[in-house]
Amino acid sequence: MDNKDKEYRRLVRNFGVWWMDTEPNLQFLLQGGDLLKVRSPNWKKTRLFKLQEDCKTMWHESKKPFKTKQTFSLEDIAAVCPGRQSDGLRKNTEKQVEQRCFSIIFKGRHKNLDLIASSQEEARLWVHSLEKIMAKLKNPDTQQKTEHWIITLLNKADINKDTKLSQSEIKDFLRLINMEADDQYAKVLFKQCDTSNSGYLYGEDIKHFYDLLTDREEIDVIYKTYAQTSEFISPDNLVEFLRKEQREKAVLADAYRIINTYEPDENVKTKRLLSKDGFLMYLQDPETAVLNPDHRDVYQDMTKPLNHYFISSSHNTYLMEDQLKGPSSPAAFIKALLKGCRCVELDCWDGSDNEPVIYHGYTLTSKILFKDAIQAIKEYAFKTSDYPVIISLENHCSVEQQEVIAHHMSCILGSALVTAPLGDGMPTNFPSPQELKGRFLIKGKRLNKLETTFAAAETDGVTEEEESDDENEQKKEKSKKKLKLAKELSDMVIYCKSVHFNGFDDAQKNLSFYEMSSFNEGKAVKLAEESANAFIRHNVEKLSRIYPAGSRTNSSNYNPVPLWNSGCQIGTYHLLVENYVYRIQYRVKEISEWDGNICPCFSDFHQIISGQQLPKVNKKKSSIVDPLVKVQLYGVPADEAEKKTCYIENNGFNPLWNENFQFDVRVPDLALVRFLVEDHDTISDNEFIGQFTLPFNSLQMGYRHVPLLDKNGDRFPSATLFVHIMILDSK
């Protein structure tokens, strides 16, 4: 191996695995090993799994000759589940291999990967090592993500795998990074980098090519403004930048901290200066992104009653795909909970062997055992958030199997299940999320009012009216409108008793605070439009849950904002595709009295400057996107607005817009800002590329990068927008 080949391989290692030696468990993954892949009772085949040199890609292959290697990115993994937690392993394996099993749950709609190791210890090593590297990959800086992305595509463009890139391979690479270049431009770029005139790029030539690609002209302009006549930014000039552009109350100590943290050149750092590379690293750090880092986690007062918060919720949580014939799986609960979902739904039906099942009734969706779903909920409920999880039961079971449901929840959830009001005596309001940390609440029918339990014992077997989300089910069950409830299950419903909605006056007179109704989206929107103030007053005291229309068989979702504006706390969504629901305490009383004609509180100025490494929409080799950006403001009707840029033809790698927009915001507490990137199409509708949504009050001012999420709410590794934001108080 000559020196240039060594340099190429060194670059690959440096761009992906600089931390490898500090993680002993990674050596296990890099060495790899045989695992039994399980698809059915009769399909269990040995596959060799091994982590690639980039430390971010896993490949596996059959032992048979001439079989194609398959790969997947570790960044596509949602969770690694030890044991027989997946429905596939439970159906297709025996209980005695429990300790040797594990499943890889992928983001989006990809199927699980069910595996069996040769021993319990080996299974533990696989699970532990994968979890450790996934945790490490969660927080790389943007520079590392960009480097890994480009090196991965360089490897892909190297068709004959000789670590050299020909001119035609460079042209293919430019298409891979979503950038169309004519032959002349590609030829000039190639000639600039081919210092040895060999007709190939390798080693240092590839590094030079990488440096040319990642040069940021728009950031150079900002840097030169504050570096002034020097080649570097001084601490004083950095403070000026932080105060003037980023609107931060910065002092010299902040400038020194930035230099010590981001300056890569030790000599420059010693002189307390910031180079262009250090400045770029600072701007690309997640701490300086558009979302205020203090708002990444819950920062609001969480000691108010539960109905004072929006609750991230899921509808028909068990479904992995569509609403009519797609698969049900415990993995669907895992994915939703890992995205922060705090309310999951289970449609319960009688199953064989006295074991209740979950599926979408009167459809072709597959069935899973109720106890398997509850086990998955128990395992993953509090991995992302400690705040309470509401288990919403749509109950179609006989009394006998309802007793089984109650037994499973009691045994599996244990003391975490709320089975009595918190505190002494009959409560008059909801407990707070803070008080309910780590607890499960059951939403369902109850035989009686909670108040009666403090007065006298009730008899079991009382009949109650059944409530169903599905309009079709409601029609089909008209002949059996009464359903017997098991007392054991009824007694588990404390703070979320499901009741039929008979109007706001009836609710005000006859319903207690814990009695809640579920509304179809159509009915809820009508109430929000025609009786907005009454709806808001209703939600000041009670919880409301909104579910999608039955016509949304493809698992599409409704716009929740008008219903949030009416104070509806639980807006449920199919597949939880856009994970931008924050727990926001809202000012329900002030909103109910809001005058839509008041003057704007804030003027919000957005400059959309550029984009970086936007993903391809069409996976065809020759396809390049024509990106445009829409900035959308959601909130009260007077605040809603949309502005868009022009489209940039054939450049998804580094499009430059430099367009300015202004928005007036009247109720910032309810305003959401959405950055939407689309691929322009003159013939049909534009195609979705990526989006990012955040509360208006969570915006950071100044020059900021905006991360982009896909349709499933998962972040693209290196795709961003670069923007400038300024918010002025108009009062």
Coordinates of C-alpha atoms in Angstrom, one line a residue, residues 84-87 90-91 95 98 318 329-331 333-334 346-359 367-380 391 393 397 401-413 440:
R84 CA -38.2 -11.8 22.6
Q85 CA -39.9 -8.4 22.7
S86 CA -40.8 -8.2 19.0
D87 CA -43.9 -9.9 17.8
R90 CA -42.4 -14.3 20.0
K91 CA -44.2 -16.0 17.1
K95 CA -39.2 -19.4 25.0
E98 CA -35.3 -15.7 25.3
Y318 CA -50.2 -0.2 17.4
S329 CA -46.7 -4.5 16.3
P330 CA -45.5 -3.7 19.8
A331 CA -42.6 -2.0 18.0
F333 CA -45.4 1.6 20.8
I334 CA -41.6 1.6 21.2
L346 CA -55.0 0.4 22.4
D347 CA -58.1 -1.0 20.6
C348 CA -58.9 -4.1 22.7
W349 CA -60.8 -7.2 21.4
D350 CA -61.5 -10.7 22.7
G351 CA -58.8 -13.1 21.6
S352 CA -58.3 -16.9 21.7
D353 CA -57.2 -18.7 24.8
N354 CA -58.7 -16.0 26.9
E355 CA -55.9 -13.6 25.8
P356 CA -57.2 -10.1 24.7
V357 CA -55.7 -8.8 21.4
I358 CA -55.2 -5.4 19.8
Y359 CA -56.0 -4.5 16.2
K367 CA -53.4 -8.7 15.7
I368 CA -51.0 -8.6 18.6
L369 CA -51.5 -9.7 22.2
F370 CA -52.6 -7.0 24.7
K371 CA -50.0 -8.2 27.2
D372 CA -47.2 -7.8 24.7
A373 CA -48.2 -4.2 24.0
I374 CA -48.3 -3.4 27.7
Q375 CA -44.9 -5.0 28.2
A376 CA -43.4 -2.8 25.4
I377 CA -45.1 0.3 27.0
K378 CA -43.7 -0.6 30.4
E379 CA -40.1 -1.0 29.0
Y380 CA -40.0 2.2 26.9
I391 CA -52.9 4.5 28.2
L393 CA -58.3 2.0 26.1
C397 CA -63.9 -7.0 25.2
Q401 CA -61.3 -10.7 29.0
Q402 CA -61.5 -7.2 30.6
E403 CA -60.6 -8.9 33.8
V404 CA -57.5 -10.3 32.0
I405 CA -56.7 -6.8 30.8
A406 CA -56.8 -5.5 34.3
H407 CA -54.7 -8.4 35.5
H408 CA -52.0 -7.8 32.9
M409 CA -51.8 -4.1 33.6
S410 CA -51.6 -4.6 37.3
C411 CA -48.9 -7.3 37.1
I412 CA -46.8 -5.6 34.4
L413 CA -47.1 -1.9 35.3
F440 CA -49.3 5.4 34.1

